[in-house]
CSV table of C-alpha atoms (C1' of nucleotides) in Angstrom, one decimal:
chain,number,residue,atom,x,y,z
A,9,UNK,CA,-19.5,-21.4,29.1
A,10,UNK,CA,-18.0,-19.7,25.8
A,11,UNK,CA,-15.0,-17.6,26.1
A,12,UNK,CA,-15.3,-14.8,23.7
A,13,UNK,CA,-12.5,-13.0,25.0
A,14,UNK,CA,-8.8,-12.9,24.9
A,15,UNK,CA,-5.7,-10.8,25.8
A,16,UNK,CA,-2.9,-9.3,23.8
A,17,UNK,CA,0.4,-8.9,25.5
A,18,UNK,CA,2.1,-5.8,25.6
A,19,UNK,CA,5.7,-5.4,25.6
A,20,UNK,CA,6.1,-1.7,25.5
A,21,UNK,CA,5.2,1.0,27.9
A,22,UNK,CA,1.6,1.8,27.4
A,23,UNK,CA,-0.7,4.0,29.4
A,24,UNK,CA,-4.1,2.7,28.1
A,25,UNK,CA,-6.1,5.5,30.1
A,26,UNK,CA,-4.0,8.1,28.1
A,27,UNK,CA,-4.8,6.5,24.9
A,28,UNK,CA,-8.7,5.8,25.7
A,29,UNK,CA,-8.9,9.6,26.8
A,30,UNK,CA,-7.1,11.0,23.4
A,31,UNK,CA,-9.5,8.9,21.5
A,32,UNK,CA,-12.5,10.9,22.9
A,33,UNK,CA,-10.8,14.4,23.8
A,34,UNK,CA,-14.4,15.8,24.0
A,35,UNK,CA,-15.2,15.3,20.0
A,36,UNK,CA,-18.5,13.8,18.7
A,37,UNK,CA,-16.5,10.8,17.3
A,38,UNK,CA,-18.7,8.1,15.6
A,39,UNK,CA,-16.2,5.2,15.0
A,40,UNK,CA,-15.6,4.1,18.6
A,41,UNK,CA,-17.2,4.6,21.7
A,42,UNK,CA,-15.8,5.3,25.3
A,43,UNK,CA,-17.7,3.6,27.9
A,44,UNK,CA,-16.2,3.8,31.3
A,45,UNK,CA,-12.6,2.0,31.1
A,46,UNK,CA,-13.3,0.4,27.9
A,47,UNK,CA,-13.1,1.3,24.3
A,48,UNK,CA,-15.9,-0.1,22.1
A,49,UNK,CA,-15.5,-0.5,18.4
A,50,UNK,CA,-17.2,-2.2,15.5
A,51,UNK,CA,-15.1,-3.5,12.5
A,52,UNK,CA,-16.1,-5.7,9.6
A,53,UNK,CA,-13.7,-8.6,9.7
A,54,UNK,CA,-13.8,-11.4,7.1
A,55,UNK,CA,-17.1,-10.2,6.1
A,56,UNK,CA,-18.3,-10.5,9.6
A,57,UNK,CA,-19.7,-7.8,11.8
A,58,UNK,CA,-17.7,-7.6,14.9
A,59,UNK,CA,-18.3,-5.6,18.0
A,60,UNK,CA,-15.4,-5.7,20.6
A,61,UNK,CA,-14.2,-3.9,23.8
A,62,UNK,CA,-10.9,-3.1,25.0
A,63,UNK,CA,-9.7,-2.7,28.3
A,64,UNK,CA,-6.1,-2.2,29.7
A,65,UNK,CA,-5.0,-4.4,32.6
A,66,UNK,CA,-1.5,-4.7,33.6
A,67,UNK,CA,0.9,-5.8,31.0
A,68,UNK,CA,-1.8,-6.6,28.5
A,69,UNK,CA,-5.1,-5.4,26.9
A,70,UNK,CA,-8.3,-7.4,27.4
A,71,UNK,CA,-10.5,-7.7,24.3
A,72,UNK,CA,-14.0,-8.8,24.7
A,73,UNK,CA,-16.4,-9.8,21.7
A,74,UNK,CA,-19.5,-8.3,22.4
A,75,UNK,CA,-21.2,-9.3,19.1
A,76,UNK,CA,-20.0,-11.6,16.2
A,77,UNK,CA,-18.2,-15.0,16.4
A,78,UNK,CA,-14.7,-15.4,17.7
A,79,UNK,CA,-12.4,-18.0,16.0
A,80,UNK,CA,-8.7,-17.8,15.6
A,81,UNK,CA,-9.0,-16.2,12.5
A,82,UNK,CA,-10.9,-13.3,13.7
A,83,UNK,CA,-8.6,-13.2,16.9
A,84,UNK,CA,-5.8,-12.7,14.8
A,85,UNK,CA,-7.3,-10.0,12.5
A,86,UNK,CA,-8.6,-8.0,15.5
A,87,UNK,CA,-5.1,-8.6,17.3
A,88,UNK,CA,-3.3,-7.2,14.4
A,89,UNK,CA,-5.8,-4.4,14.2
A,90,UNK,CA,-5.4,-3.2,17.8
A,91,UNK,CA,-1.5,-3.7,17.5
A,92,UNK,CA,-1.7,-1.2,14.6
A,93,UNK,CA,-4.2,1.0,16.1
A,94,UNK,CA,-2.5,1.6,19.4
A,95,UNK,CA,0.9,1.2,17.9
A,96,UNK,CA,1.9,-1.4,20.3
A,97,UNK,CA,5.3,-2.7,19.1
A,98,UNK,CA,7.3,0.3,19.2
A,99,UNK,CA,9.7,1.0,21.7
A,100,UNK,CA,9.5,4.7,23.0
A,101,UNK,CA,12.7,4.9,24.7
A,102,UNK,CA,14.4,6.7,22.5
A,103,UNK,CA,11.5,9.4,21.8
A,104,UNK,CA,11.4,10.0,25.6
A,105,UNK,CA,15.0,10.6,25.9
A,106,UNK,CA,15.1,13.3,23.1
A,107,UNK,CA,12.0,15.0,24.6
A,108,UNK,CA,13.6,15.1,28.0
A,109,UNK,CA,16.6,16.9,26.4
A,110,UNK,CA,14.5,19.8,25.2
A,111,UNK,CA,13.8,22.2,27.8
A,112,UNK,CA,10.0,23.2,26.7
A,113,UNK,CA,9.0,19.5,25.8
A,114,UNK,CA,10.5,17.5,28.6
A,115,UNK,CA,7.3,17.7,30.7
A,116,UNK,CA,5.6,15.7,28.1
A,117,UNK,CA,7.1,12.6,29.4
A,118,UNK,CA,5.8,12.8,32.5
A,119,UNK,CA,2.4,14.0,31.6
A,120,UNK,CA,1.7,11.8,28.5
A,121,UNK,CA,3.9,8.9,29.3
A,122,UNK,CA,2.5,5.9,27.9
A,123,UNK,CA,0.6,7.5,25.2
A,124,UNK,CA,0.9,5.9,21.8
A,125,UNK,CA,0.4,7.3,18.5
A,126,UNK,CA,-3.1,6.4,17.9
A,127,UNK,CA,-3.5,5.3,14.0
A,128,UNK,CA,-5.9,4.7,11.6
A,129,UNK,CA,-5.0,1.4,10.2
A,130,UNK,CA,-7.3,1.7,7.1
A,131,UNK,CA,-5.7,3.9,4.7
A,132,UNK,CA,-8.8,4.5,2.8
A,133,UNK,CA,-10.1,5.7,6.2
A,134,UNK,CA,-7.1,7.9,6.9
A,135,UNK,CA,-7.2,9.8,3.6
A,136,UNK,CA,-11.0,10.4,3.7
A,137,UNK,CA,-10.8,11.6,7.4
A,138,UNK,CA,-7.8,13.8,6.4
A,139,UNK,CA,-10.0,15.4,3.3
A,140,UNK,CA,-12.8,15.7,5.5
A,141,UNK,CA,-10.6,17.7,8.1
A,142,UNK,CA,-9.0,20.1,5.4
A,143,UNK,CA,-9.4,23.7,6.4
A,144,UNK,CA,-12.4,23.0,8.8
A,145,UNK,CA,-12.4,23.0,12.3
A,146,UNK,CA,-12.4,19.5,14.2
A,147,UNK,CA,-15.8,19.9,15.5
A,148,UNK,CA,-17.5,20.4,12.4
A,149,UNK,CA,-15.3,17.7,10.7
A,150,UNK,CA,-16.5,15.3,13.3
A,151,UNK,CA,-20.0,16.0,12.2
A,152,UNK,CA,-19.5,15.7,8.6
A,153,UNK,CA,-17.8,12.3,9.2
A,154,UNK,CA,-20.7,11.1,11.3
A,155,UNK,CA,-23.1,12.1,8.6
A,156,UNK,CA,-21.1,10.2,6.2
A,157,UNK,CA,-20.2,7.1,8.5
A,158,UNK,CA,-24.1,6.7,9.4
A,159,UNK,CA,-25.1,6.7,5.6
A,160,UNK,CA,-22.8,4.6,4.3
A,161,UNK,CA,-21.0,2.6,7.0
A,162,UNK,CA,-22.2,-0.9,8.4
A,163,UNK,CA,-24.0,-0.9,11.4
A,164,UNK,CA,-24.3,-3.0,14.6
A,165,UNK,CA,-26.8,-2.7,17.2
A,166,UNK,CA,-25.8,-3.7,20.7
A,167,UNK,CA,-27.5,-2.8,24.0
A,168,UNK,CA,-29.2,0.6,23.6
A,169,UNK,CA,-26.4,2.0,21.2
A,170,UNK,CA,-25.4,1.7,17.4
A,171,UNK,CA,-22.0,1.2,16.2
A,172,UNK,CA,-20.6,1.9,12.9
A,173,UNK,CA,-17.8,1.0,10.7
A,174,UNK,CA,-16.1,3.4,8.3
A,175,UNK,CA,-17.6,3.0,4.6
A,176,UNK,CA,-15.9,1.0,2.3
A,177,UNK,CA,-14.5,2.6,-0.9
A,178,UNK,CA,-16.5,0.3,-2.9
A,179,UNK,CA,-19.5,1.6,-1.4
A,180,UNK,CA,-18.7,5.2,-1.8
A,181,UNK,CA,-17.5,4.8,-5.3
A,182,UNK,CA,-20.7,3.1,-6.4
A,183,UNK,CA,-23.4,4.3,-4.2
A,184,UNK,CA,-22.5,7.9,-3.3
A,185,UNK,CA,-22.7,11.1,-5.7
A,186,UNK,CA,-21.4,14.5,-5.3
A,187,UNK,CA,-24.9,15.5,-4.6
A,188,UNK,CA,-25.2,13.3,-1.6
A,189,UNK,CA,-22.2,14.4,-0.1
A,190,UNK,CA,-22.9,17.9,-0.6
A,191,UNK,CA,-25.9,17.6,1.5
A,192,UNK,CA,-23.6,16.3,4.1
A,193,UNK,CA,-21.9,19.6,4.1
A,194,UNK,CA,-19.2,18.5,2.1
A,195,UNK,CA,-17.8,21.3,-0.1
A,196,UNK,CA,-18.1,20.8,-3.6
A,197,UNK,CA,-14.5,20.2,-4.1
A,198,UNK,CA,-14.1,17.9,-1.2
A,199,UNK,CA,-17.1,15.4,-2.5
A,200,UNK,CA,-15.1,15.4,-5.8
A,201,UNK,CA,-12.0,14.5,-3.8
A,202,UNK,CA,-13.3,11.9,-1.8
A,203,UNK,CA,-15.2,10.2,-4.6
A,204,UNK,CA,-11.9,10.2,-6.6
A,205,UNK,CA,-10.0,8.7,-4.0
A,206,UNK,CA,-12.8,6.3,-3.5
A,207,UNK,CA,-12.4,5.1,-7.2
A,208,UNK,CA,-8.7,5.1,-7.2
A,209,UNK,CA,-9.0,2.6,-4.4
A,210,UNK,CA,-11.8,0.7,-6.3
A,211,UNK,CA,-9.6,0.3,-9.4
A,212,UNK,CA,-6.6,-0.6,-7.4
A,213,UNK,CA,-4.5,2.3,-8.6
A,214,UNK,CA,-3.8,2.9,-4.7
A,215,UNK,CA,-4.0,0.8,-1.6
A,216,UNK,CA,-1.7,0.4,1.4
A,217,UNK,CA,-0.1,-2.5,-0.2
A,218,UNK,CA,0.6,-0.5,-3.3
A,219,UNK,CA,2.2,2.3,-1.2
A,220,UNK,CA,4.1,-0.2,1.2
A,221,UNK,CA,5.9,-1.6,-2.1
A,222,UNK,CA,6.9,1.9,-3.1
A,223,UNK,CA,10.7,2.3,-2.3
A,224,UNK,CA,10.6,5.3,-0.1
A,225,UNK,CA,8.7,8.0,1.8
A,226,UNK,CA,8.9,10.5,-1.2
A,227,UNK,CA,7.7,8.1,-3.6
A,228,UNK,CA,4.6,7.2,-1.4
A,229,UNK,CA,4.2,10.8,-0.8
A,230,UNK,CA,4.1,11.5,-4.7
A,231,UNK,CA,1.7,8.5,-5.3
A,232,UNK,CA,-0.6,10.3,-2.9
A,233,UNK,CA,-0.4,13.5,-4.0
A,234,UNK,CA,-0.9,12.8,-7.6
A,235,UNK,CA,-4.5,12.8,-6.7
A,236,UNK,CA,-6.4,15.7,-6.8
A,237,UNK,CA,-7.3,17.0,-3.7
A,238,UNK,CA,-4.4,15.4,-1.8
A,239,UNK,CA,-1.7,17.9,-1.1
A,240,UNK,CA,1.3,17.7,1.3
A,241,UNK,CA,-0.7,18.0,4.4
A,242,UNK,CA,-3.3,15.3,3.6
A,243,UNK,CA,-0.8,12.9,2.2
A,244,UNK,CA,1.9,13.2,5.3
A,245,UNK,CA,-1.4,12.8,7.5
A,246,UNK,CA,-2.3,9.7,6.1
A,247,UNK,CA,1.2,8.3,6.1
A,248,UNK,CA,1.6,9.3,9.5
A,249,UNK,CA,-1.5,7.7,10.8
A,250,UNK,CA,-1.7,4.8,8.6
A,251,UNK,CA,1.7,3.7,7.2
A,252,UNK,CA,3.3,5.0,10.2
A,253,UNK,CA,6.1,6.8,8.5
A,254,UNK,CA,7.9,8.5,11.3
A,255,UNK,CA,9.1,11.4,9.2
A,256,UNK,CA,5.8,12.2,7.6
A,257,UNK,CA,5.1,15.6,9.2
A,258,UNK,CA,1.7,17.2,8.2
A,259,UNK,CA,3.4,20.5,7.5
A,260,UNK,CA,1.3,23.7,7.6
A,261,UNK,CA,-1.2,21.8,10.2
A,262,UNK,CA,-3.2,24.4,11.9
A,263,UNK,CA,-3.1,22.6,15.3
A,264,UNK,CA,0.7,21.6,14.8
A,265,UNK,CA,1.5,25.4,14.5
A,266,UNK,CA,-0.7,26.4,17.3
A,267,UNK,CA,0.8,23.9,19.4
A,268,UNK,CA,4.6,25.4,18.4
A,269,UNK,CA,3.4,29.1,19.1
A,270,UNK,CA,2.0,28.0,22.4
A,271,UNK,CA,5.2,26.3,23.5
A,272,UNK,CA,7.1,29.5,22.1
A,273,UNK,CA,9.0,27.2,19.9
A,274,UNK,CA,8.6,29.5,16.8
A,275,UNK,CA,8.1,33.1,16.2
A,276,UNK,CA,5.0,33.1,13.9
A,277,UNK,CA,3.6,30.3,11.6
A,278,UNK,CA,6.0,31.2,8.9
A,279,UNK,CA,8.9,30.4,11.0
A,280,UNK,CA,9.9,27.5,8.8
A,281,UNK,CA,13.8,27.6,10.1
A,282,UNK,CA,12.7,26.9,13.7
A,283,UNK,CA,10.2,24.3,12.8
A,284,UNK,CA,12.9,22.3,10.6
A,285,UNK,CA,15.4,22.9,13.3
A,286,UNK,CA,12.9,21.3,16.1
A,287,UNK,CA,12.2,18.3,13.7
A,288,UNK,CA,15.8,17.8,13.0
A,289,UNK,CA,16.3,17.0,16.7
A,290,UNK,CA,13.6,14.4,16.6
A,291,UNK,CA,14.6,12.7,13.5
A,292,UNK,CA,12.9,9.4,13.4
A,293,UNK,CA,10.5,10.4,15.9
A,294,UNK,CA,8.8,13.5,13.8
A,295,UNK,CA,5.2,12.2,13.8
A,296,UNK,CA,5.3,11.1,17.4
A,297,UNK,CA,6.3,14.8,18.5
A,298,UNK,CA,3.5,15.9,16.2
A,299,UNK,CA,1.1,13.7,17.9
A,300,UNK,CA,2.4,14.7,21.4
A,301,UNK,CA,2.0,18.4,20.3
A,302,UNK,CA,-1.5,17.6,19.2
A,303,UNK,CA,-2.2,16.0,22.7
A,304,UNK,CA,-1.0,18.9,24.3
A,305,UNK,CA,-3.9,21.1,22.4
A,306,UNK,CA,-6.8,19.2,24.0
A,307,UNK,CA,-7.8,20.0,27.5
A,308,UNK,CA,-9.2,17.9,29.9
A,309,UNK,CA,-12.8,18.3,31.2
B,16,DG,C1',-19.3,41.4,10.1
B,17,DT,C1',-14.6,39.3,11.2
B,18,DC,C1',-11.6,35.7,12.0
B,19,DC,C1',-10.3,31.1,11.8
B,20,DA,C1',-10.3,25.8,11.2
B,21,DG,C1',-5.6,19.5,11.8
B,22,DG,C1',-5.6,23.1,3.1
B,23,DC,C1',-5.7,22.7,-2.1
B,24,DA,C1',-5.1,24.0,-6.6
B,25,DG,C1',-3.3,27.6,-9.6
B,26,DT,C1',-0.1,31.2,-10.6
B,27,DG,C1',4.2,33.8,-11.0
B,28,DC,C1',8.7,34.1,-10.4
C,20,DG,C1',11.4,24.8,-6.1
C,21,DC,C1',9.0,28.8,-3.3
C,22,DA,C1',5.6,32.2,-1.6
C,23,DC,C1',1.4,34.3,-2.6
C,24,DT,C1',-3.5,34.5,-4.0
C,25,DG,C1',-8.1,33.0,-4.6
C,26,DC,C1',-11.3,29.5,-3.0
C,27,DA,C1',-14.5,26.7,-0.3
C,28,DT,C1',-17.6,25.8,4.1
C,29,DG,C1',-19.1,26.4,8.6
C,30,DG,C1',-18.6,28.1,13.4
C,31,DA,C1',-17.6,31.2,17.2
DNA sequence: GTCCAGGCAGTGC
DNA sequence: GCACTGCATGGA
């Protein structure tokens, strides 16, 4: 019998249930599916359409290939994708120590322990998702993303369901027009932003490795914000989710500000002093703090 | 009708 | 550099 599965050992503290729950949060997510204890995801790996499921089991993740052929190369690619996605290599001890020192936030250690900062390994996807999410509520943002993904992403059918991958920049750069995006309820400007970014990726002007090769966070930020439609929020969101820059705070984020208000950590949304002071206490862990604050906004069913 | 949502570009100092 | 203003698009 063919073994289409493998395990990824996890050395760090991980509560897969917490992560899985965050991946859903009652939103209409189209890029993965929660099925019982498992998370199902489609990816194009080395040109091959792969559908896999992940389950947490003790000190490892159990990955099963549901569609596509497993070989060493594919296993490596998927392993590194999952490792990035769930930030499996980071030791959170220091972050939890900092949280415990904070009166209003200490509870998070107990509540959310083992929740990893869920990332978006594909930089183009991270930026696109940020652009879609600019200044609109998340429910609507997920709807728009679904339309985009269902039209331009790769599809994999399995069982009674269809699974999608995020569209490639080449596909969007060559096949999508502003009018196409408008019909999916992109605003005029966002349609332009997305196409601009797609062609910037397409002509090699920007990519994950281009950014990684830059000397520091500031220059990465500048490289991103030089593109029309990418402001500080979008740039830092992408750096946080895709490059995992620990200090890339998505300043001005509506959810972040609401969470800070809800915890009584700022007087109002312009209380920049308190925000800076808080993040200074979490130096090196700023994005983890942002992520846990976002987590605090989501309500369990 | 009003307010808000995981903002951005432009302007004025 | 910063604060403020207009703008865009829906949803509650």
